mmCIF file of C-alpha atoms and ligand atoms in Angstrom:
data_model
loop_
_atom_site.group_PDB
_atom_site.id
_atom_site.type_symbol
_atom_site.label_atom_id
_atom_site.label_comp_id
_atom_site.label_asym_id
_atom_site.label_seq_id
_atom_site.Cartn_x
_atom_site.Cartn_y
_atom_site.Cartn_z
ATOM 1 C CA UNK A 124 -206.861 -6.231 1.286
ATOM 2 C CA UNK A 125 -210.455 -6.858 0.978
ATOM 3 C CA UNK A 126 -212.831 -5.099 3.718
ATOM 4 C CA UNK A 127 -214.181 -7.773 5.955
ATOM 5 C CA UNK A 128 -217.498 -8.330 5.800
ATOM 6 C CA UNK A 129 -220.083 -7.056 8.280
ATOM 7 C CA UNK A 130 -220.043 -8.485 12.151
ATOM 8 C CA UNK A 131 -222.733 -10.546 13.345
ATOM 9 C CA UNK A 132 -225.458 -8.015 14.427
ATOM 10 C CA UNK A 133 -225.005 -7.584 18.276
ATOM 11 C CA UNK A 134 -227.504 -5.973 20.217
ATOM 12 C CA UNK A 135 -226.046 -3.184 22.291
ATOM 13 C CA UNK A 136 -228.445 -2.247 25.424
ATOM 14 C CA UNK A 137 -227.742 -0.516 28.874
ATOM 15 C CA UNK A 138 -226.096 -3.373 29.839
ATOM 16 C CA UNK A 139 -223.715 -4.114 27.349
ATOM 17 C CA UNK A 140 -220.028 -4.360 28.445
ATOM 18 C CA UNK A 141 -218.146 -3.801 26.102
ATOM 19 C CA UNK A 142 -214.357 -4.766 24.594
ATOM 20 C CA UNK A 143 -212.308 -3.071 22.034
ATOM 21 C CA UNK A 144 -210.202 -2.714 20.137
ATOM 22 C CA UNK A 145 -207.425 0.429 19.779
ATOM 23 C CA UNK A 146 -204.914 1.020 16.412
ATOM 24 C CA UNK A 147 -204.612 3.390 13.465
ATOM 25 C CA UNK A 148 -205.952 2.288 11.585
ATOM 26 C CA UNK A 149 -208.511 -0.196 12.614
ATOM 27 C CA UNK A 150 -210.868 -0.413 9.841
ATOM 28 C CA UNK A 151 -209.335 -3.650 8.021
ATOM 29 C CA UNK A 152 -209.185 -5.941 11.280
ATOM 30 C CA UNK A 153 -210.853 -9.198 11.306
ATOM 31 C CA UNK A 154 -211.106 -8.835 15.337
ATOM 32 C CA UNK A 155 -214.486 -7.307 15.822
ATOM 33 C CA UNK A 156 -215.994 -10.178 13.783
ATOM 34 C CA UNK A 157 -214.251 -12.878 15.526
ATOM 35 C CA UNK A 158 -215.226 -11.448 18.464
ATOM 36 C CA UNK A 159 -218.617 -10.669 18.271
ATOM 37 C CA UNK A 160 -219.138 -14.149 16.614
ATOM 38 C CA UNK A 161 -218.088 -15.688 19.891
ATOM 39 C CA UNK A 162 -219.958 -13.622 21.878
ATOM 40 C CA UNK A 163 -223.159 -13.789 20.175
ATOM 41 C CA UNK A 164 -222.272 -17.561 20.153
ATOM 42 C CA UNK A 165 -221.655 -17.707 23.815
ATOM 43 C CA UNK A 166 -225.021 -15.961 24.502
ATOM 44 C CA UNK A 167 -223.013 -13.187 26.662
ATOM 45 C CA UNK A 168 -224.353 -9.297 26.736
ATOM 46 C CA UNK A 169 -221.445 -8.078 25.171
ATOM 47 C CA UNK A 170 -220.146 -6.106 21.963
ATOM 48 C CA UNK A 171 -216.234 -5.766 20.734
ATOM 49 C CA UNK A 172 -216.077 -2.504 18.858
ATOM 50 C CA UNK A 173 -212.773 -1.054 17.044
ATOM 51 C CA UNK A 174 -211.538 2.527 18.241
ATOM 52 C CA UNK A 175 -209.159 4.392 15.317
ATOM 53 C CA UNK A 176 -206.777 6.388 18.315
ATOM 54 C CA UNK A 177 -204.111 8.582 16.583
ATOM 55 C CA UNK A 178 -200.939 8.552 18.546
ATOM 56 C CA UNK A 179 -201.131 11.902 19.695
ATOM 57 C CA UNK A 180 -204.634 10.595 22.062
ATOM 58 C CA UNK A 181 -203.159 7.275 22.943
ATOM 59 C CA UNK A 182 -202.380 8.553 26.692
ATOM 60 C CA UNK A 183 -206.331 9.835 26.796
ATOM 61 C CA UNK A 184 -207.689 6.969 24.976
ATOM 62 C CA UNK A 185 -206.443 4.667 27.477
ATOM 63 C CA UNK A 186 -207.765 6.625 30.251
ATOM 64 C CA UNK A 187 -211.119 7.592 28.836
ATOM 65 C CA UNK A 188 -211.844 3.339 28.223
ATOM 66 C CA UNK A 189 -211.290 2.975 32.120
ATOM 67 C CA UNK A 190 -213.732 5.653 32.346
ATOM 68 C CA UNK A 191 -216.185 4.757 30.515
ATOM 69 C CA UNK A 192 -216.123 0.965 31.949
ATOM 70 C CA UNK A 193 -214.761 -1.088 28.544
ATOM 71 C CA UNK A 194 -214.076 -4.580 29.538
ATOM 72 C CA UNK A 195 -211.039 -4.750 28.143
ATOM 73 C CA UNK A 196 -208.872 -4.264 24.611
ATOM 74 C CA UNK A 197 -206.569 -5.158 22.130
ATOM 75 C CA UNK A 198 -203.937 -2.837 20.985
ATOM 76 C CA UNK A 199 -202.900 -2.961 17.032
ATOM 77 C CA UNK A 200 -200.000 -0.957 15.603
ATOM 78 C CA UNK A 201 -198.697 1.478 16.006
ATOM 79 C CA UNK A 202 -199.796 1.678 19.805
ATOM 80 C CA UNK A 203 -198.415 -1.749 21.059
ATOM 81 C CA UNK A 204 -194.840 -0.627 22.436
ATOM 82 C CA UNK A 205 -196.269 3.154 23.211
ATOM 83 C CA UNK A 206 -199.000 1.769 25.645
ATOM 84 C CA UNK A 207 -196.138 0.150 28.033
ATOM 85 C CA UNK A 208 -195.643 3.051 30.404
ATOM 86 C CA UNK A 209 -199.873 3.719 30.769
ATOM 87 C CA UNK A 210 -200.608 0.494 32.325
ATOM 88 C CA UNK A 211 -199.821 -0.211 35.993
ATOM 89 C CA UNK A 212 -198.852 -3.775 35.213
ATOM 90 C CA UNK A 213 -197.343 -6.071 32.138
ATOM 91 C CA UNK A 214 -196.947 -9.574 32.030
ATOM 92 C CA UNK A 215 -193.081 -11.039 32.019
ATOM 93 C CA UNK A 216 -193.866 -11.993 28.489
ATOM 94 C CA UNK A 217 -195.013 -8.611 27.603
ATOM 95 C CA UNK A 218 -191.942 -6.996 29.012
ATOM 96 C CA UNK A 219 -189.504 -9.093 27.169
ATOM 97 C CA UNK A 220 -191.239 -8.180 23.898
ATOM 98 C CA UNK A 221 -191.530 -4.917 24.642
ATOM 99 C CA UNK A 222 -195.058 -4.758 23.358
ATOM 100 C CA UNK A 223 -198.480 -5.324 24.414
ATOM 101 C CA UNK A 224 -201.382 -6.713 22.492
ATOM 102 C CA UNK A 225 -204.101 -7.088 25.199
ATOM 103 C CA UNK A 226 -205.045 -5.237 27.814
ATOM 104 C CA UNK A 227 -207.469 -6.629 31.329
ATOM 105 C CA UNK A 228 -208.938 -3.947 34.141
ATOM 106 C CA UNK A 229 -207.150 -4.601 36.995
ATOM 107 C CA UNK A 230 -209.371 -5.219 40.048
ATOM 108 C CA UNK A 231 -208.059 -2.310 42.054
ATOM 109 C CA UNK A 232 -208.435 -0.004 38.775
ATOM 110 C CA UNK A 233 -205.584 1.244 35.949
ATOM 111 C CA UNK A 234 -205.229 -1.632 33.277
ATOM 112 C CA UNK A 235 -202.693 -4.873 33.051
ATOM 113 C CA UNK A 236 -200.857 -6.374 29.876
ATOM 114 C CA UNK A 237 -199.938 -9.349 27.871
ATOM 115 C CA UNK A 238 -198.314 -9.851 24.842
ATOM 116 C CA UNK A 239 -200.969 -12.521 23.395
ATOM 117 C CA UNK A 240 -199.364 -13.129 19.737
ATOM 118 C CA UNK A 241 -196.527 -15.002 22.015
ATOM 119 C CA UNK A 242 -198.914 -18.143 22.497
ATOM 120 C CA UNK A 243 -200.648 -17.155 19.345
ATOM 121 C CA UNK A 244 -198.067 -17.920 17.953
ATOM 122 C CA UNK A 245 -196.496 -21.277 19.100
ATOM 123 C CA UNK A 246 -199.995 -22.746 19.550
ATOM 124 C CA UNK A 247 -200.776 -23.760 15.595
ATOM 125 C CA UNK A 248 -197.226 -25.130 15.517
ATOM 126 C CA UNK A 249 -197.114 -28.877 16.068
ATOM 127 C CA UNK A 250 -196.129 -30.396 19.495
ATOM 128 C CA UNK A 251 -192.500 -31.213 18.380
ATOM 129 C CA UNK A 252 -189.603 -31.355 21.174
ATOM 130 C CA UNK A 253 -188.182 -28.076 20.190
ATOM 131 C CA UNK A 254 -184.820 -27.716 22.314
ATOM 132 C CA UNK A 255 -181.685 -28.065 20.498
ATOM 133 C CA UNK A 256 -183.617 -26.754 17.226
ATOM 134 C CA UNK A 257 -182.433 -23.415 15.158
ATOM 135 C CA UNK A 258 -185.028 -20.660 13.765
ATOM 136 C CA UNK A 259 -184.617 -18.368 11.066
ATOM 137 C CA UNK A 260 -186.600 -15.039 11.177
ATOM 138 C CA UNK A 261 -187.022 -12.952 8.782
ATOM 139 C CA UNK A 262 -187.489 -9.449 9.517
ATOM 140 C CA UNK A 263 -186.491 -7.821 13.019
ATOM 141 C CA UNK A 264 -190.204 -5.814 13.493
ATOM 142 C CA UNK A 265 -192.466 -6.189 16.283
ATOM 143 C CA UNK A 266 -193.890 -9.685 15.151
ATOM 144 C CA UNK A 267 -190.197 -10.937 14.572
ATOM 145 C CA UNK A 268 -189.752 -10.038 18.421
ATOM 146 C CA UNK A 269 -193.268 -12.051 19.397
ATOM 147 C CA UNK A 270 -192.158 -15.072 17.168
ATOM 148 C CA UNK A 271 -188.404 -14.758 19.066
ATOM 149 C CA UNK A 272 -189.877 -14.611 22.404
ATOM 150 C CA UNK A 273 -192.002 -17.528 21.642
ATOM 151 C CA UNK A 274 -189.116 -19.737 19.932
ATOM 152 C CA UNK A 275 -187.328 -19.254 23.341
ATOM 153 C CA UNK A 276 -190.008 -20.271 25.369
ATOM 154 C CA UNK A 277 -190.337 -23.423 23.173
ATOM 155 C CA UNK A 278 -187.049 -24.358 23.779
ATOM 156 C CA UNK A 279 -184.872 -23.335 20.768
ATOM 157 C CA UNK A 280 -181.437 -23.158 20.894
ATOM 158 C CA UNK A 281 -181.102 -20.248 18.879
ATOM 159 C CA UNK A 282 -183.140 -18.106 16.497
ATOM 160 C CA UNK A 283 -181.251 -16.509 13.379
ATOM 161 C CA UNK A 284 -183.134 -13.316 12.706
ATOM 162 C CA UNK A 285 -182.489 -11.533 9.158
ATOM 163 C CA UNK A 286 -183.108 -7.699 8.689
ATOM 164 C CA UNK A 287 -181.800 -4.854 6.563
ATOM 165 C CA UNK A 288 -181.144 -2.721 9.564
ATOM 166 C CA UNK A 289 -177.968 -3.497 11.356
ATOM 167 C CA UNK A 290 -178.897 -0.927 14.436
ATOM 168 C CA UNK A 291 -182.376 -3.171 14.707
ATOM 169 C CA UNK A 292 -180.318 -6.457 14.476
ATOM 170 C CA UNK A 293 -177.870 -5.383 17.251
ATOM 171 C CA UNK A 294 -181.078 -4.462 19.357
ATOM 172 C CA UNK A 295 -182.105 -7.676 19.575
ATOM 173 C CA UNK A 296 -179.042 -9.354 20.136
ATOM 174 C CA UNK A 297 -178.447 -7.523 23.289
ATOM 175 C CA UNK A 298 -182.337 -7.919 24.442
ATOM 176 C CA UNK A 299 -181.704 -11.907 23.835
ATOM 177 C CA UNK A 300 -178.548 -12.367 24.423
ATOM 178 C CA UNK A 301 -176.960 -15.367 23.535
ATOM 179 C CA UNK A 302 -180.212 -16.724 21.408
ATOM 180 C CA UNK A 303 -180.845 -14.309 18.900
ATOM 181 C CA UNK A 304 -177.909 -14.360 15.908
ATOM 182 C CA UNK A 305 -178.243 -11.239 13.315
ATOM 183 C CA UNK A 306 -177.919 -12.158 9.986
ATOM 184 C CA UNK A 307 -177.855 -9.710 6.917
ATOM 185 C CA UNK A 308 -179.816 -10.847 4.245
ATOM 186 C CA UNK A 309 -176.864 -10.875 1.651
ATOM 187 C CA UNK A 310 -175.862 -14.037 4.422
ATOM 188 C CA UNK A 311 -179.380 -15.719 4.133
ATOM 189 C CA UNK A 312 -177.806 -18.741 2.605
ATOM 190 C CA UNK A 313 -175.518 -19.779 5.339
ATOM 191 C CA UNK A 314 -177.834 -20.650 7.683
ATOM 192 C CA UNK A 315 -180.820 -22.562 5.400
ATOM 193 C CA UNK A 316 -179.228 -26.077 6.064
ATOM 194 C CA UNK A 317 -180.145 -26.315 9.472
ATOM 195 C CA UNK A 318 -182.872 -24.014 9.691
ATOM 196 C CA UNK A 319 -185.685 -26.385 11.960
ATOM 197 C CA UNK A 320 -188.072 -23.130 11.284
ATOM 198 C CA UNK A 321 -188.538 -21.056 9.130
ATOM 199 C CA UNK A 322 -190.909 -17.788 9.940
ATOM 200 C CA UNK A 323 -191.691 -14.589 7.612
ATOM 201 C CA UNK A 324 -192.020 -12.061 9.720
ATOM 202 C CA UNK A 325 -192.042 -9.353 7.191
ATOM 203 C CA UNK A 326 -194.947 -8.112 4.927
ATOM 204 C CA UNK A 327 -193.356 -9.375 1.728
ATOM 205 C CA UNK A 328 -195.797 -11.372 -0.175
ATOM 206 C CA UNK A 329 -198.917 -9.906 1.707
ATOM 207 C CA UNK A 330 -201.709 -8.679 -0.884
ATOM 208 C CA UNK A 331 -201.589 -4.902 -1.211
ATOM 209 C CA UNK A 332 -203.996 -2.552 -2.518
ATOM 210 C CA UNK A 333 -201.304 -0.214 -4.111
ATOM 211 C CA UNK A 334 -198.897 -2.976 -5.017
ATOM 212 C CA UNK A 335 -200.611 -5.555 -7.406
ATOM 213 C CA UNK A 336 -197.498 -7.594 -7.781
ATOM 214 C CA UNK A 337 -197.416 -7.774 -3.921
ATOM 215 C CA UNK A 338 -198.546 -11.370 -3.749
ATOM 216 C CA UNK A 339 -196.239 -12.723 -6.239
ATOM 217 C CA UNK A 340 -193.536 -12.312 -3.784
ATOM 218 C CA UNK A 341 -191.697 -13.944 -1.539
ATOM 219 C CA UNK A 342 -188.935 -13.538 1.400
ATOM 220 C CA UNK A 343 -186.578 -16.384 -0.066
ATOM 221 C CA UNK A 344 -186.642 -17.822 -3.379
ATOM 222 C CA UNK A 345 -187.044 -21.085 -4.212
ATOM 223 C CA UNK A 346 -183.642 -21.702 -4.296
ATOM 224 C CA UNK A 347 -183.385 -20.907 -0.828
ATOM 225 C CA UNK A 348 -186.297 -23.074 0.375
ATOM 226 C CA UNK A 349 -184.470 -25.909 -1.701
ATOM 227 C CA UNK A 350 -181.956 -25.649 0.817
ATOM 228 C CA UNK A 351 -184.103 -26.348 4.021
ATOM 229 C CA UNK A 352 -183.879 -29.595 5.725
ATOM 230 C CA UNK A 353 -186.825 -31.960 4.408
ATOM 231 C CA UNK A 354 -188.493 -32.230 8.002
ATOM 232 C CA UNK A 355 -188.286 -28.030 8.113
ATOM 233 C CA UNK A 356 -191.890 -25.864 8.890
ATOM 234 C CA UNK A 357 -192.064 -23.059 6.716
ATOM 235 C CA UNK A 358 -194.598 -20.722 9.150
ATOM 236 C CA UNK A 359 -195.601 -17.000 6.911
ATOM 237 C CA UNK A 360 -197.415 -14.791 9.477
ATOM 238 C CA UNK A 361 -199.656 -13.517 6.597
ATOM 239 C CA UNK A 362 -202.882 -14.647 5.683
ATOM 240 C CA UNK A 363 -204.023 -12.587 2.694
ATOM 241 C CA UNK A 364 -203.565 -13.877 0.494
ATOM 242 C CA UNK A 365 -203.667 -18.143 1.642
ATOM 243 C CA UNK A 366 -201.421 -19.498 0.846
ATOM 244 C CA UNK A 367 -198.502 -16.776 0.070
ATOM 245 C CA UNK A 368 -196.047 -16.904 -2.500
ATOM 246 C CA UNK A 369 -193.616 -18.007 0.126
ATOM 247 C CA UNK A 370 -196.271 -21.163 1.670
ATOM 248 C CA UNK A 371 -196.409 -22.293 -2.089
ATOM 249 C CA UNK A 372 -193.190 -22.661 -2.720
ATOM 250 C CA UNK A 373 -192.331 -24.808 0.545
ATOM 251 C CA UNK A 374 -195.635 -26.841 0.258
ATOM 252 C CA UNK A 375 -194.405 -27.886 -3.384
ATOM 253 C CA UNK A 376 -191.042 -28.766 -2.227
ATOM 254 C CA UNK A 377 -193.494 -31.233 -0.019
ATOM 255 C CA UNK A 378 -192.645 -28.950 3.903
ATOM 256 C CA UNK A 379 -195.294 -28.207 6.241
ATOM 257 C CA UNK A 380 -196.404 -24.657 5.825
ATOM 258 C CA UNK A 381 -198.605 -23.080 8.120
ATOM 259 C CA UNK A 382 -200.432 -19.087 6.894
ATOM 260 C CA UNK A 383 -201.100 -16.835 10.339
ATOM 261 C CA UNK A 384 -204.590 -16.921 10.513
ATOM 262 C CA UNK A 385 -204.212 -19.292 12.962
ATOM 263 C CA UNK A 386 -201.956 -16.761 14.835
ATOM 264 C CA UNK A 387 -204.727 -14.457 14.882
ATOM 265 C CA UNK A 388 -207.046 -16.578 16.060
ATOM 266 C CA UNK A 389 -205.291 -17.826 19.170
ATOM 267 C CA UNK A 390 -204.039 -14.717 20.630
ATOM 268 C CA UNK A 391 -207.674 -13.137 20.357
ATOM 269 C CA UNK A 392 -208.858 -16.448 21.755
ATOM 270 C CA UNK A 393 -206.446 -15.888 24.849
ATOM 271 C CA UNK A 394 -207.423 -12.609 25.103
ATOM 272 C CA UNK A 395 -210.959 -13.142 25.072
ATOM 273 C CA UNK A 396 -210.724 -15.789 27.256
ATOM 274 C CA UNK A 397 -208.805 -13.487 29.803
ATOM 275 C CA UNK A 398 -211.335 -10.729 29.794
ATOM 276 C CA UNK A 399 -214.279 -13.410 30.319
ATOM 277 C CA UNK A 400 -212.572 -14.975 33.716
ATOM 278 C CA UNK A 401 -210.979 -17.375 31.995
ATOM 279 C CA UNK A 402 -213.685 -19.228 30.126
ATOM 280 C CA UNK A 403 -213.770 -21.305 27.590
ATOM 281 C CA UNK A 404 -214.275 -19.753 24.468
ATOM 282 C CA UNK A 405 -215.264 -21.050 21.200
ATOM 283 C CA UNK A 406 -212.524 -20.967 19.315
ATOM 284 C CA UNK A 407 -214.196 -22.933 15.727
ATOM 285 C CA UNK A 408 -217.023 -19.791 15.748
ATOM 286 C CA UNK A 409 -214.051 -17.322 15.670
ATOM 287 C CA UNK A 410 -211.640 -18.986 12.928
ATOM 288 C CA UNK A 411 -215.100 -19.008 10.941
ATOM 289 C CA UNK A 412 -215.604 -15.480 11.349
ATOM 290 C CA UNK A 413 -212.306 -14.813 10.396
ATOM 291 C CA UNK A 414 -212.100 -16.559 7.454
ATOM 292 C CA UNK A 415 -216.012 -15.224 6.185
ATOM 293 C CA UNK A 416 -214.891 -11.806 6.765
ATOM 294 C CA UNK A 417 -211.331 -12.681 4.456
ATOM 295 C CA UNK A 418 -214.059 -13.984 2.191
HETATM 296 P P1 NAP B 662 -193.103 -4.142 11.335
HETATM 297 O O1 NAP B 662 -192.884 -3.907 12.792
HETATM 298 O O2 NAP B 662 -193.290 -3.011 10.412
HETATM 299 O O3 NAP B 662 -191.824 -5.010 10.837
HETATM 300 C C1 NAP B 662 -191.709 -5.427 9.497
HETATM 301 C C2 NAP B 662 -190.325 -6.027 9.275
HETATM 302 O O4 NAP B 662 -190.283 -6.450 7.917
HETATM 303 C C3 NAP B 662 -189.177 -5.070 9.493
HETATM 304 O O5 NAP B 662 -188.102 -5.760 10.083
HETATM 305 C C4 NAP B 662 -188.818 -4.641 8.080
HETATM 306 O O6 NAP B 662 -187.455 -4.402 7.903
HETATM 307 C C5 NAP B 662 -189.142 -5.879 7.299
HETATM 308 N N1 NAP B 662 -189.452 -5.558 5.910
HETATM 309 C C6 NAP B 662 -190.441 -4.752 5.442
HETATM 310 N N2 NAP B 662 -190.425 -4.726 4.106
HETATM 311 C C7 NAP B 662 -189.375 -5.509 3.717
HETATM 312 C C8 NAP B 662 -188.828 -5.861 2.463
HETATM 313 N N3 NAP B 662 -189.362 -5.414 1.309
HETATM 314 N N4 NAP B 662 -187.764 -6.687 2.437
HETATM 315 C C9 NAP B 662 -187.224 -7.154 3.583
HETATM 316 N N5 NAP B 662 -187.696 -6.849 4.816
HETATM 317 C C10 NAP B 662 -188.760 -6.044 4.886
HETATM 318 O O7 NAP B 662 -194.349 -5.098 11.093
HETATM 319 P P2 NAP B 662 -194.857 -6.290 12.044
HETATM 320 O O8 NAP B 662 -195.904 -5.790 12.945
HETATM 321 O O9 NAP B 662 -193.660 -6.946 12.625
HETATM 322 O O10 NAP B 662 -195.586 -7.244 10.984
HETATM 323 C C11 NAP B 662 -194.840 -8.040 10.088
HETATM 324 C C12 NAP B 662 -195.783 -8.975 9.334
HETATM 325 O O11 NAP B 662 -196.399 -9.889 10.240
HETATM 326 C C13 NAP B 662 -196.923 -8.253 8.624
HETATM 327 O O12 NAP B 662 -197.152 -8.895 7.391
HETATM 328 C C14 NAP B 662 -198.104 -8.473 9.535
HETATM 329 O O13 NAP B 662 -199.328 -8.467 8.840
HETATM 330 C C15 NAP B 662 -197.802 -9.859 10.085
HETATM 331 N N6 NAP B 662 -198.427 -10.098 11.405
HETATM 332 C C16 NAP B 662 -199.304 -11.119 11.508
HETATM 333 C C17 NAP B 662 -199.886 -11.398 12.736
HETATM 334 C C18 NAP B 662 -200.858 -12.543 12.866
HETATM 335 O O14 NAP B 662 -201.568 -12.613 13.872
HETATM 336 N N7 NAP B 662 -200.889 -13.453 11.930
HETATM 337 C C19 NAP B 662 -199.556 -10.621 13.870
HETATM 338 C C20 NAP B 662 -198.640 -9.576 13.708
HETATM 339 C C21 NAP B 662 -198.082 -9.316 12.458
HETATM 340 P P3 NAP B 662 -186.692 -3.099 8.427
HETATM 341 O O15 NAP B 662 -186.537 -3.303 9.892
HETATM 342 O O16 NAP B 662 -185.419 -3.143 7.707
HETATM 343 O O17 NAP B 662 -187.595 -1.941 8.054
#
């Protein structure tokens, strides 16, 4: 992956709040120059700086941003299921994906959080009725559990979720009962026909430093995405490189396909949003930063 490209200079004073950001690493995330865009764009006395926290200093971390008066944060891997049990509160959402992605000061102090790559999620896919429709996942990590959460709140009738770890699979069968099927992906095949959406959910195709053939990858062949139904949406959570292997394929067999930029976007948009009170943010200045810094 490339580095991103320098932030928008942001002029810290006294009386800069700050946000952040907390992960290990942190060094190739597009956040701190989507968010500094908008806040140098909104005109607010603000800076969004990313904080490498090894797991071991998660529990201090967390208290030592209260401490020191940060805003507000996003949590990147691997600290998004580990910072549960530190906050006082968590959104419903959060709770039934088991992971948090943003975190607010609560007015009577300790921190609250929501899962924001939920609604990051289902907000670039287009306003279709959803109920009755089938998903297939593939992977069973914590995005596939975002992207499941969101299908159900969209209305699906059932998400098909393929993994290589049966003990994984069975996890999320019993955590969504009665929505989520497990599917091995030896049984891929069964379930293309009437697959409404289709979402990669695994890093398989992603550009990788140390793997040059990375990119010339993809989850299902082109067999498979023969197979989908010719109104399917073919959504790869990846955006480096645009479009994947995977987006190719289905835009050539004439499917929407949508990268997960626009994923990233969102749920810092929500999150930035929630930090600010609520206000609107400007959502055009931070898919531009994002897509300068991918270069
Ligand atoms: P994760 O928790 O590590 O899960 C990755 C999943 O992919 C696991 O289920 C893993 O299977 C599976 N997998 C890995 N390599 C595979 C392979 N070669 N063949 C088949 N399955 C494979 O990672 P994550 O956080 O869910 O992220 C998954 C992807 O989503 C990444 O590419 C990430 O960049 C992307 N993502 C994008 C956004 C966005 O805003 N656009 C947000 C979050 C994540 P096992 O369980 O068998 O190991």
């Amino acid at each position: 992956m490339k580095t991103p490209q320098a932030s928008p200079s942001v002029a810290i004073r006294g009386s800069t709040q700050l946000f952040g950001l907390i992960g290990h690493p942190v060094s190739h995330s597009l956040s701190p120059a989507m968010h500094n865009a908008a806040l140098t764009a909104l005109g607010i006395d603000a800076a969004y700086v990313p904080f490498p926290v090894a797991p071991r200093h998660l529990e201090q971390a967390i208290a030592g941003l209260e401490a020191i008066g940060v805003g507000g944060f996003n949590i990147t891997i691997p600290h998004k299921q580990a910072v549960l049990p530190l906050l006082k509160s968590a959104s419903d959402t959060a709770r039934a994906v088991g992971a948090v992605n943003t975190v607010y000061r609560l007015p009577d102090g300790g921190w609250g959080g929501r899962n924001t790559d939920v609604e990051g999620f289902t907000r670039p896919l287009p306003a279709l009725n959803w109920r009755g429709r089938k998903a297939l996942v593939l992977g069973s990590g914590g995005a596939a559990r975002a992207v499941i959460q969101g299908c159900l709140q969209l209305g699906f009738a059932a998400v098909r979720v393929v993994g290589r770890s049966g003990a994984r699979l069975s996890l999320l069968e019993t955590e969504w009962p009665d929505f989520v099927r497990p599917i091995l992906w030896n049984d891929v095949g069964s379930v293309l026909a009437d697959s409404d959406l289709v979402v990669n959910a695994t890093p398989v195709g992603m550009h990788s430093d140390s793997d040059r053939e990375a990119i010339s990858k993809s989850p299902i062949s082109e067999a498979d995405i023969a197979q989908l139904p010719d109104a399917a949406i073919v959504y790869d959570l990846i955006y480096t490189p645009r479009p994947t292997r995977l987006l190719s394929l289905a835009k050539k067999r004439g499917l929407l396909a949508i990268d997960g930029l626009e994923m990233l976007v969102q749920q810092g948009a929500i999150a930035l949003s929630l930090w600010l009170g609520d206000r609107e943010v400007p959502v055009g200045v931070m898919r531009e930063a994002a897509e300068r810094s991918l270069g």
